[in-house]
XYZ file of C-alpha atoms in Angstrom:
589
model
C -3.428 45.836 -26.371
C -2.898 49.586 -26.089
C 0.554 50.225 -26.415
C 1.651 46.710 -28.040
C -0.795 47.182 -30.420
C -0.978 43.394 -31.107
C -3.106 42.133 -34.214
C -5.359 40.249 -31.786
C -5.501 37.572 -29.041
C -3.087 35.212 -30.873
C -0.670 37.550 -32.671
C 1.058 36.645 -35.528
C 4.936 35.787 -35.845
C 6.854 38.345 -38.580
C 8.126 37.015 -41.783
C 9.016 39.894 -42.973
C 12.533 38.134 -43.026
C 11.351 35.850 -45.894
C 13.143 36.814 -48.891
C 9.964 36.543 -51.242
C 9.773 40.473 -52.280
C 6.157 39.716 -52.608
C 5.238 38.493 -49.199
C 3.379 40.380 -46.834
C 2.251 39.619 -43.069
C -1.010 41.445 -43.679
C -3.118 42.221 -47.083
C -5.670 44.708 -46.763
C -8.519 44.823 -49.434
C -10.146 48.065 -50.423
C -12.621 48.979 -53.331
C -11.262 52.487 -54.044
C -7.597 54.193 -53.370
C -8.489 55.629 -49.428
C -10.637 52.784 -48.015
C -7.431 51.695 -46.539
C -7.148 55.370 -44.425
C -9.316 54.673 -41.422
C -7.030 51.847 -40.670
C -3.866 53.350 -41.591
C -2.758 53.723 -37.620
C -3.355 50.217 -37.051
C -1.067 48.776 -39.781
C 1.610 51.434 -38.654
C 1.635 49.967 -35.453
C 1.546 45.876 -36.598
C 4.810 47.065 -38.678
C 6.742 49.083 -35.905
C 5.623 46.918 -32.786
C 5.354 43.678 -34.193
C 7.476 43.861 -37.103
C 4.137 43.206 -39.424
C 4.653 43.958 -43.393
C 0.892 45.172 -44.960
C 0.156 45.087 -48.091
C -3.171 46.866 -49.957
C -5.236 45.260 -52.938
C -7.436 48.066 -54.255
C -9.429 46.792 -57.023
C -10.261 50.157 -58.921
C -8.349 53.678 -58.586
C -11.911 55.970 -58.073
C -12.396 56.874 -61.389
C -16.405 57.720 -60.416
C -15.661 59.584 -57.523
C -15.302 64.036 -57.351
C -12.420 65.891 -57.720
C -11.870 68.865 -55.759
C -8.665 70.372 -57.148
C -9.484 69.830 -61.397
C -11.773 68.801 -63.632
C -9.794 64.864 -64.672
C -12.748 61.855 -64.544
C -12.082 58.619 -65.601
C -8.560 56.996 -66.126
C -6.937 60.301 -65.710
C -8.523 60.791 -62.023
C -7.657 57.326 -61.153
C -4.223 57.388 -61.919
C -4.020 60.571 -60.001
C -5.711 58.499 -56.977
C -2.857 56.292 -57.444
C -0.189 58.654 -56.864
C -2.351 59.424 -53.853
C -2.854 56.275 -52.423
C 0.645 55.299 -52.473
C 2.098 58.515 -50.757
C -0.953 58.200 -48.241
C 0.248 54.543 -47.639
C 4.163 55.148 -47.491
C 3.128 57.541 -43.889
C 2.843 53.939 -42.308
C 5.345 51.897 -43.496
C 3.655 50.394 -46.844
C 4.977 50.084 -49.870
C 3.004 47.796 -52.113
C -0.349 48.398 -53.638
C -2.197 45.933 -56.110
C -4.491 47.210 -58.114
C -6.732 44.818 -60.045
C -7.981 47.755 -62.816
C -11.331 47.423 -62.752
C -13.664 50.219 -63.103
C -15.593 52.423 -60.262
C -18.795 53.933 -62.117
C -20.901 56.031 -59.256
C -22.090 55.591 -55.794
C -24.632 52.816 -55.363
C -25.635 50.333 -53.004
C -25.406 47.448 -54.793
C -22.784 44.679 -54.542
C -24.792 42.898 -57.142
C -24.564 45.506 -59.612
C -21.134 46.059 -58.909
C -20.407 42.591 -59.478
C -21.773 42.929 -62.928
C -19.592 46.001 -63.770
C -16.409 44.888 -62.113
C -16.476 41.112 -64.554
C -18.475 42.283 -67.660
C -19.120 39.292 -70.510
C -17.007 38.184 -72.151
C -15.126 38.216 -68.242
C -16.749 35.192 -66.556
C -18.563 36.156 -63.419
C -15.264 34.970 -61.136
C -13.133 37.319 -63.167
C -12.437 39.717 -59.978
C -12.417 36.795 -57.618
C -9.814 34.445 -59.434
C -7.767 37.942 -59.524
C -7.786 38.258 -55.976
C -7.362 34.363 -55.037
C -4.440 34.703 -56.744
C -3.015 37.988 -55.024
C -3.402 36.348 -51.992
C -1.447 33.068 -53.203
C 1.425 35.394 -54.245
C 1.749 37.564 -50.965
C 0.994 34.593 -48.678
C 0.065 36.728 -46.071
C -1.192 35.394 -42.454
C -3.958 38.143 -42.284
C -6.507 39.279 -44.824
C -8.105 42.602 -43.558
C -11.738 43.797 -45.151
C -13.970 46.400 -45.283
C -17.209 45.842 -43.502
C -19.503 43.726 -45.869
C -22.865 44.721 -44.848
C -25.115 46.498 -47.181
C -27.099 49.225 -44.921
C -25.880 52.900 -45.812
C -22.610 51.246 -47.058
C -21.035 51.855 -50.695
C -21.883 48.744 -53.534
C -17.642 49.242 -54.265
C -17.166 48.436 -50.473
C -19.611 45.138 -50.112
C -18.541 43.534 -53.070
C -14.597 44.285 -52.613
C -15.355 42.729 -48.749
C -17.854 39.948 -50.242
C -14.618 38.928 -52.744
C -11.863 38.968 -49.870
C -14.264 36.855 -47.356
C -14.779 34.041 -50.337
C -11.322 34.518 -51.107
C -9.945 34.253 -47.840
C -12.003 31.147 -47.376
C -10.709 29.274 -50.635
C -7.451 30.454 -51.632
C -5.988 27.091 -49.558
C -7.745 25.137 -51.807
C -5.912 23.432 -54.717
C -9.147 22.659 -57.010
C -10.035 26.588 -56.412
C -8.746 28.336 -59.495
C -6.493 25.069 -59.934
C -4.076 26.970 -62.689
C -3.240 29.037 -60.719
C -1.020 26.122 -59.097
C -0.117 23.649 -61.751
C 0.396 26.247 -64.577
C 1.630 29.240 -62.781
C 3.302 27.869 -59.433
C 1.516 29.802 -56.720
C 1.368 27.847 -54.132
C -2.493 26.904 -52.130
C -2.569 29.529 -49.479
C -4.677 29.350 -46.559
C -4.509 32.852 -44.407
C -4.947 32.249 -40.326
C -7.186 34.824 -39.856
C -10.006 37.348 -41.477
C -10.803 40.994 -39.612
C -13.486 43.437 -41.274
C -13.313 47.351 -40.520
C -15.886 48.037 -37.836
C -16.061 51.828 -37.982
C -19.580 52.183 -36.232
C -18.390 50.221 -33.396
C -18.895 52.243 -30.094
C -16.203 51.018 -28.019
C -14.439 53.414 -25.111
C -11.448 56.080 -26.350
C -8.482 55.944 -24.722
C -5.479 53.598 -24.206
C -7.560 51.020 -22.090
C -9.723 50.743 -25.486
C -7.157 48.500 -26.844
C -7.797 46.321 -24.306
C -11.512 46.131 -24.202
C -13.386 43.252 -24.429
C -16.644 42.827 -26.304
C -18.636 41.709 -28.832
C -20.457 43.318 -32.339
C -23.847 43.982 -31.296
C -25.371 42.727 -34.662
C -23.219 39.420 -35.047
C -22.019 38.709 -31.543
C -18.380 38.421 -32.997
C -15.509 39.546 -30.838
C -14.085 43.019 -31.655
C -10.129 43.997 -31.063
C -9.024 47.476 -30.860
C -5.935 49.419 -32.165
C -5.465 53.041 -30.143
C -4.430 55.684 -32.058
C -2.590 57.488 -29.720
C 0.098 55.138 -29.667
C 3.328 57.416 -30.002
C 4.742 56.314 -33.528
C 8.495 54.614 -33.035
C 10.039 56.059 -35.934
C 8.311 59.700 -35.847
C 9.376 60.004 -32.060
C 6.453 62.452 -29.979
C 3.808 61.705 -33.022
C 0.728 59.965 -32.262
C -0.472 57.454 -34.859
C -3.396 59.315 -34.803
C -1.533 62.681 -36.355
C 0.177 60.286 -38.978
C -3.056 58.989 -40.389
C -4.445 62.700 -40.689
C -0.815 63.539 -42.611
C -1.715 60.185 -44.878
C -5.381 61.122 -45.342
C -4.844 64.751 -46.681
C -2.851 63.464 -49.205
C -6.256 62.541 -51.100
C -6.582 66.174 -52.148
C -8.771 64.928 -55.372
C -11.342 63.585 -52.774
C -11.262 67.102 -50.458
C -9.436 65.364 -47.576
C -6.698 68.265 -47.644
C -9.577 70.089 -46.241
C -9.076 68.148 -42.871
C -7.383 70.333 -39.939
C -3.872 69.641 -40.367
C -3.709 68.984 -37.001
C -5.397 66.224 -34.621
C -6.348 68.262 -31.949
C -8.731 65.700 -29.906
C -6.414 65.194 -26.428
C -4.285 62.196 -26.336
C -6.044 60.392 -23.702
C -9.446 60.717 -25.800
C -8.281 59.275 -29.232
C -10.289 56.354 -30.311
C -9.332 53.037 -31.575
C -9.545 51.789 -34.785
C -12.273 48.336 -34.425
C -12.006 45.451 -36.029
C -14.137 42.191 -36.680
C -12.577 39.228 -35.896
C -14.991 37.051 -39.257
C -12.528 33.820 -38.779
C -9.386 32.660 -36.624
C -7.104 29.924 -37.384
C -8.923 29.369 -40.414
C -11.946 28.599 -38.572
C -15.075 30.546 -38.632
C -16.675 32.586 -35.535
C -19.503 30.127 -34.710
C -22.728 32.543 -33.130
C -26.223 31.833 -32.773
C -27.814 31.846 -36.069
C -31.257 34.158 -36.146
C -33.261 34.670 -39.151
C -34.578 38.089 -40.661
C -37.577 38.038 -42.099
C -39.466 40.188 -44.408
C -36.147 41.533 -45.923
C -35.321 43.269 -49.292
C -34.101 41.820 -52.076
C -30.511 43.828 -51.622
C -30.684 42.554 -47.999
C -32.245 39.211 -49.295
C -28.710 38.996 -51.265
C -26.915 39.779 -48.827
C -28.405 36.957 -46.550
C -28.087 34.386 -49.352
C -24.163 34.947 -50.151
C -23.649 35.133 -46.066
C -25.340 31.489 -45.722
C -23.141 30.615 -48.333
C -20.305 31.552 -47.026
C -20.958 29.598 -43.949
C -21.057 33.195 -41.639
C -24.716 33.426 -41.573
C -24.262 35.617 -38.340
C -22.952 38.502 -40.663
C -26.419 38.789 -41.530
C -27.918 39.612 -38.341
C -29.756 43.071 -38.120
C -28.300 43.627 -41.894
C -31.901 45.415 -42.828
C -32.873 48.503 -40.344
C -36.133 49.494 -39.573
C -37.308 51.822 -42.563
C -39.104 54.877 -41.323
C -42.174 55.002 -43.257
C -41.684 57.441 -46.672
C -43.498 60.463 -46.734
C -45.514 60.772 -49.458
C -47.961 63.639 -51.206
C -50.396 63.874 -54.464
C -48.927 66.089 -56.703
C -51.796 68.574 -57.904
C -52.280 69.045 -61.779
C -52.226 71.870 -63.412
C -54.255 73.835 -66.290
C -50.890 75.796 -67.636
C -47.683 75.221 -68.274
C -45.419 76.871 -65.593
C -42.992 79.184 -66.699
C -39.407 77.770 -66.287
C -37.938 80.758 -64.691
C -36.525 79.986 -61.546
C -40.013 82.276 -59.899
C -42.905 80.244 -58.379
C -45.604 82.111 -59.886
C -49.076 82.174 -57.805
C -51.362 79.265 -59.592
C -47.865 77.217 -60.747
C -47.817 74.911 -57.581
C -51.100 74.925 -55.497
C -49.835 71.744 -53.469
C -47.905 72.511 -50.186
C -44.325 73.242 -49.384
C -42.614 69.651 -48.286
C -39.931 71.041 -46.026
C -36.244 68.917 -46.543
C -34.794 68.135 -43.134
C -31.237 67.155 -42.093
C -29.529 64.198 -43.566
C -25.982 64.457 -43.323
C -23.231 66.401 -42.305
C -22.925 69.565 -40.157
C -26.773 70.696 -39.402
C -27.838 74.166 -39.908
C -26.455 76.591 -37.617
C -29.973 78.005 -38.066
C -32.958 79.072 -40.807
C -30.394 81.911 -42.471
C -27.282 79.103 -42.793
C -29.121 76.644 -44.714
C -33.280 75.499 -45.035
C -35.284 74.311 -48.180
C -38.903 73.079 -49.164
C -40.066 71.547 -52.333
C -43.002 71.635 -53.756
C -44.858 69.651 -57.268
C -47.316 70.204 -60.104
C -47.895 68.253 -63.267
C -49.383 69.265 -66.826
C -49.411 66.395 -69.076
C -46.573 64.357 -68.895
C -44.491 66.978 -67.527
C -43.052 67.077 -63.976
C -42.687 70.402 -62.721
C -40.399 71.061 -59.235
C -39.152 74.041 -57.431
C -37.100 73.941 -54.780
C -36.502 76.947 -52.888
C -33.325 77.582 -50.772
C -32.061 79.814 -47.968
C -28.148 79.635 -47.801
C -25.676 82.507 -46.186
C -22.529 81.559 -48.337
C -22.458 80.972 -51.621
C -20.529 77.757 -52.120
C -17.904 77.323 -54.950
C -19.261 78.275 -58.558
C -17.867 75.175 -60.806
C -17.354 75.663 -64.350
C -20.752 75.299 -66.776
C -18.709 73.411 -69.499
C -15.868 71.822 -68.478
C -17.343 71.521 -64.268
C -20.949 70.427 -64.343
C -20.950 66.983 -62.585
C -20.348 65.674 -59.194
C -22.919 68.132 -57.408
C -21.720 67.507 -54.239
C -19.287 68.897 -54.111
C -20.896 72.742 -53.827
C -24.228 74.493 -53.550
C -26.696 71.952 -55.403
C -30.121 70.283 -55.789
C -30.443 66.796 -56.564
C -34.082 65.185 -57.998
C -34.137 61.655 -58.063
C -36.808 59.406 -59.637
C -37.807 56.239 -59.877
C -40.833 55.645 -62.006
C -42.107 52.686 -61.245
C -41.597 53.192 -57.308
C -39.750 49.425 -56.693
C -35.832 49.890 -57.604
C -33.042 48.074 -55.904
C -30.417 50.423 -57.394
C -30.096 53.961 -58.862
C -29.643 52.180 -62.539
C -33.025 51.987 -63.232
C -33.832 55.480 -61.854
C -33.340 59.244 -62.903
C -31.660 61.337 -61.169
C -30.340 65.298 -61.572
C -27.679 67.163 -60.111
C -28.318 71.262 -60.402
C -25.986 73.557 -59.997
C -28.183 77.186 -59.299
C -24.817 78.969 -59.877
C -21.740 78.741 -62.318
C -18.628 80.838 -62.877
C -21.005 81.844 -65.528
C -22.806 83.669 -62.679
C -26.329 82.836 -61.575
C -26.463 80.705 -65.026
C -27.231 76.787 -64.056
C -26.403 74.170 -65.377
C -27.579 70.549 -65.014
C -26.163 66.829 -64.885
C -27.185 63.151 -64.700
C -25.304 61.273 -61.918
C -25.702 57.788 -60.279
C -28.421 56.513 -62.597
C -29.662 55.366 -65.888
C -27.796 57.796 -68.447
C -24.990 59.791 -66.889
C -23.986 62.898 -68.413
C -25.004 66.830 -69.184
C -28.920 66.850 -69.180
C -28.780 68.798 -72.527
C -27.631 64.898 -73.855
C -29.140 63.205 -71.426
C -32.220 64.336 -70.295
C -33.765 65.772 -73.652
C -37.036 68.321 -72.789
C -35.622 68.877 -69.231
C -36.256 72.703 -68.540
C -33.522 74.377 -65.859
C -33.974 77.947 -64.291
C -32.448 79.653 -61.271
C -33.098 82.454 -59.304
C -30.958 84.267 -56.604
C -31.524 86.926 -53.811
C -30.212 90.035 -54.383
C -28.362 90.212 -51.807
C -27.535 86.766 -51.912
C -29.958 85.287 -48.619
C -30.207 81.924 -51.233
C -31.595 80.388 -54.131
C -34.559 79.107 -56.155
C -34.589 76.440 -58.846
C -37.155 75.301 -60.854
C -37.010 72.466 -63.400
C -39.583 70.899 -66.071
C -38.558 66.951 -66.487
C -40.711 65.283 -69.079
C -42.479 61.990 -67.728
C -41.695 60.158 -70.633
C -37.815 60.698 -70.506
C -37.624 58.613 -67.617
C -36.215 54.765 -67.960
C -39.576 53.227 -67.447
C -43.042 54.025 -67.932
C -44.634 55.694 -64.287
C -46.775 53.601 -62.197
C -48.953 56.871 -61.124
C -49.261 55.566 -57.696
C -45.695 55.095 -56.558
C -44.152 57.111 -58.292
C -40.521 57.634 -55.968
C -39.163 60.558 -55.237
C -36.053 62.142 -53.321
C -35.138 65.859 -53.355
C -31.867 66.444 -51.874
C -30.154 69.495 -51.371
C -25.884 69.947 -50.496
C -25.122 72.776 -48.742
C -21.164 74.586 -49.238
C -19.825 77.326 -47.179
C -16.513 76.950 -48.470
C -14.716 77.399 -51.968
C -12.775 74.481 -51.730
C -15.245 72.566 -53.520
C -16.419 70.458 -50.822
C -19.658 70.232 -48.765
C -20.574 70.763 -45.203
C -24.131 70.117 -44.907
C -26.983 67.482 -46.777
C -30.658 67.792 -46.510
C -33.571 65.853 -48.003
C -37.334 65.208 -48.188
C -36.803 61.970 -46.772
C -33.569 61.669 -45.134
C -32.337 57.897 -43.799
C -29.498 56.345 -44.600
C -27.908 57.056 -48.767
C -30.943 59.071 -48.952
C -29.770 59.746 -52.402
C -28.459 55.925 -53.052
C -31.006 54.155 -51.370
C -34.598 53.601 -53.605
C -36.236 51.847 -50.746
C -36.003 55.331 -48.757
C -37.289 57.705 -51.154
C -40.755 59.522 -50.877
C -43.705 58.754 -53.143
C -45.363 60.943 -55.436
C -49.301 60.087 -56.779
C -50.161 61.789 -59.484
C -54.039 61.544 -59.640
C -55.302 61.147 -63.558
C -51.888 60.155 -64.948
C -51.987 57.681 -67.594
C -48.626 56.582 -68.779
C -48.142 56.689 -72.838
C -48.472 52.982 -73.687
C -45.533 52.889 -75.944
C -42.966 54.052 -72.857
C -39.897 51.156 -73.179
C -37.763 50.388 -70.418
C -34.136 51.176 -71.232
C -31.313 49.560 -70.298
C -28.725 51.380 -68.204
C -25.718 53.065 -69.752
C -22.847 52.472 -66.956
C -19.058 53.763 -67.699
C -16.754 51.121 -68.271
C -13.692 53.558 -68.296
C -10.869 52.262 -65.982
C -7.054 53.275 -65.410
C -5.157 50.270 -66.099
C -1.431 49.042 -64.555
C -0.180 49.157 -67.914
C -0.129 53.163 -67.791
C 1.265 53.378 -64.285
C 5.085 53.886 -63.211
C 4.540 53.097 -60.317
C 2.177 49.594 -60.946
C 5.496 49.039 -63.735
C 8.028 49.226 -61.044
C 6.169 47.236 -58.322
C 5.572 44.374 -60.735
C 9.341 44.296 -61.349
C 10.180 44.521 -57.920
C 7.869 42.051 -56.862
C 6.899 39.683 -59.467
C 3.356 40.068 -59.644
C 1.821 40.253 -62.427
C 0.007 43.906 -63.124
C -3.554 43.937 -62.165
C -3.451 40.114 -60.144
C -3.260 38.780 -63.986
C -1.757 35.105 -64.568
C 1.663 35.011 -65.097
C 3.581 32.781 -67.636
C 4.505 28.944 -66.798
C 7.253 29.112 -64.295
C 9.903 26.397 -64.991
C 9.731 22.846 -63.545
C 6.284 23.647 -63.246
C 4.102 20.739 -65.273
């Protein structure tokens, strides 16, 4: 399939001659604007080689996610993201985007949760779904393209936005599914011929023979096609596909993907292809051997459940990994009060150094590039924590004020909680982000991300203590930090306490990160609950009056309405903004 770059073993015939301005041969469905990227070469090539129209659904703009060129969140990032997307798309040949307005909060895990946020009461719980059932009625496209459903070490955003295109894939034929959608607004039952799902981890061969290669997913036994990207674009003659996804990816400045080499320097005859899933063909499910997982999760447990019903219970194979086991320590108490200073004086933490390994990104060239331990005491119902750092380059030093959120993107510490040691999701857990350094200079400041209460910790975390220290000259960091007990969203269980420290490393003043390390460092170390440490804390008696609070998650979305571009597509098109229901069409009863 190299060089034809075919859509699979029974291609599709064009209708990009239909004169529906909606229509579209192939409808990809994303969470957030770039989750169509990795794929971007492929649907280049299905529009010049096969004459293939894609369209994208992306159901919020990324309001949650880091900015590395200003300091917009919320409706005014994601209608930046939008300007992105589209220029990002236009590279191969696509000109309409849906997006369905609904809002992206933080990184989690959890397609459940995000299924709560994305159709919030008075919404009913289809709201999202009947949105998308109809999008796919009004495009009538032959192939509905997903993001990989599975929930290991995969974003909540991307399960649920795949979970929603599999069910509606699977129903939007059927007339008594989201029936007005028919008799009131005229869409017609649309049943697409066949579902693929991004399969990025797939470790097929590189070359141009990979579009040819035969084989299977490991996990569900499903057959996997290929798309190579160094197919030589028709319309930028001497330009692989490969070099025009890298021009459509560094449009997404706001996410640091400028930061990419401009240039796709990998040789021509080692470029990978871009994998795909083949979930159903001809409207009729892949049919595996079924095999049960036992012992599983409840995220995983979900998972399983929605698969069965879905009739794909195959996508569920090897959907939990083997855990390592969590490290775990007893965190010594002690008869004073540390000083909050950023200086780990000699009785303040008597238990050992735990040393945080490599988790993600570039490792460390060596101990001077980047290396931290952690270590724990307790007085009272006061945490105490000081993490010390060795770092060569500072990273960049975000504003105090106007800056202090989304850690990650420079030289940070994270602390995450969870305090009664049995979370699914980061919304009943506490978690900091630390900045040791400012553009205030070697003044920190402090955050809540990803959990319970987002915000500055001076609103958020009330009694939380923050001091840095740095070496002079700058070999790296300490930071020390006081978090009262009783601040967190639930009482502490003593004995299972859980616990990730995290630390992002930046060499660069871009305001993106190069290296991630962490106490215990598998998978979303700093998503994932079921992979964080455990602290006992001998003698520890909870105060008995300690409620449980409910979680405070943004709700802040860019909507259609406000977008030029979203107002000119629904013209052009006739699709309602944001997949909403349109008016009666005439001589429909």
């Amino acid at each position: 399939m190299a060089d034809t770059a075919r859509v699979g073993p029974a291609s599709i015939a064009s209708s990009s001659g239909r004169a529906d301005p909606a229509h579209t041969d192939v409808l990809f469905v994303g969470a957030h604007p770039d989750d169509e990227s990795s794929s971007l070469a492929a649907f280049g090539q299905w529009g010049e080689r096969r004459g293939l129209s894609t369209g994208v659904v992306t159901v919020t703009r990324g309001e949650g996610g880091g900015n590395a060129v200003g300091t917009q969140e919320g409706a005014a990032l994601g209608l930046i993201r939008e300007g992105e997307e589209r220029r990002a798309v236009r590279r191969a040949g696509i000109r309409n985007v849906f997006y369905l307005d609904k809002p992206d909060f933080w990184y989690t895990l959890s397609a459940p949760l995000t299924a709560g946020v994305w159709n919030p009461p008075p919404q009913p719980p289809t709201d999202t779904l009947s949105r998308l059932v109809r999008l796919i009625r009004a495009t009538t496209p032959r192939e509905v393209v997903v993001m990989d459903p599975r929930p290991f070490h995969q974003h909540g955003g991307h399960q649920e936005a795949a979970r929603l295109a599999v069910e509606a894939f699977r129903i939007a034929g059927d007339p008594t599914a989201f029936p007005e959608q028919i008799t009131r607004e005229g869409y017609p039952a649309w049943k697409p011929s066949r579902l693929l799902a991004q399969n990025g981890g797939f470790q097929g061969p590189v070359g141009q023979k990979c579009g040819s290669h035969q084989a299977g997913d490991p996990h569900t036994g499903l057959p996997v096609i290929g798309v190579w990207t160094g197919t030589i674009s028709r319309r930028h003659p001497g330009r692989t596909w490969a070099q025009i996804e890298r021009d459509a990816a560094r449009e997404y400045v706001t996410q640091g993907f400028a930061s990419l080499p401009p240039k796709v320097d990998t040789p021509r005859d080692r470029l990978p292809c871009e994998w795909f899933t083949v979930l159903a063909d001809s409207s009729t499910p892949q049919a595996p051997a079924t095999r049960d997982q036992l012992g599983l999760r409840p995220l995983y447990a979900d998972f399983g459940a929605w698969a069965r019903r879905m009739r794909m219970p195959w996508l569920a194979h090897d959907a939990q990994p083997e855990y390592p086991a969590n490290p775990s320590t007893d965190v010594p108490a002690v008869v004073e009060s540390p000083v909050v200073d950023g200086i780990a004086g000699p009785r303040e933490y008597p238990g050992p150094a735990l040393r945080l390994t490599h988790w993600e990104g570039a490792r460390c060239a060596d101990e001077k590039d980047c290396a931290a331990d952690v270590r724990f005491s307790r007085l009272g119902d006061d945490l105490y924590v000081f993490i010390r750092a060795t770092d060569d380059v500072k990273g960049y030093a975000l504003d105090a004020v106007a800056d202090c959120k989304r850690h990650w993107r420079t030289d940070a510490v994270e602390i995450a909680l969870d305090p009664r040691g049995h979370s699914d999701d980061t919304s009943t857990t506490f978690k900091t982000g630390i900045l040791p350094f400012t553009k205030d200079g070697d003044r920190p400041c402090a955050e809540r991300d990803a959990d319970n209460w987002q915000g500055p910790a001076s609103s958020t975390a009330p009694g939380m203590a923050v001091a840095s220290s740095m070496t002079a000259p700058y070999r790296g960091y300490s930071v020390e930090v006081r978090i009262p007990l009783v601040g967190l969203p639930a009482p502490v269980d003593p004995d299972r306490l859980a616990v990730n420290v995290l630390l992002y490393d930046s060499d660069t003043a871009d305001r993106t990160g190069q290296t991630r390390l962490a106490w215990s460092p598998f998978g979303s170390a700093q998503a994932d609950p079921y992979v964080w440490g455990t602290l006992r804390l001998p003698g520890y008696v909870p105060p008995p009056d300690h409620p449980a609070r409910p979680a405070r998650i943004p709700q802040e979305a860019a909507r259609s309405t406000d977008s030029k571009a979203s107002l000119e597509q629904a013209r052009r098109t006739g699709v309602p903004l944001a997949g909403g229901p349109r008016g009666r069409r005439p001589g429909v009863r």
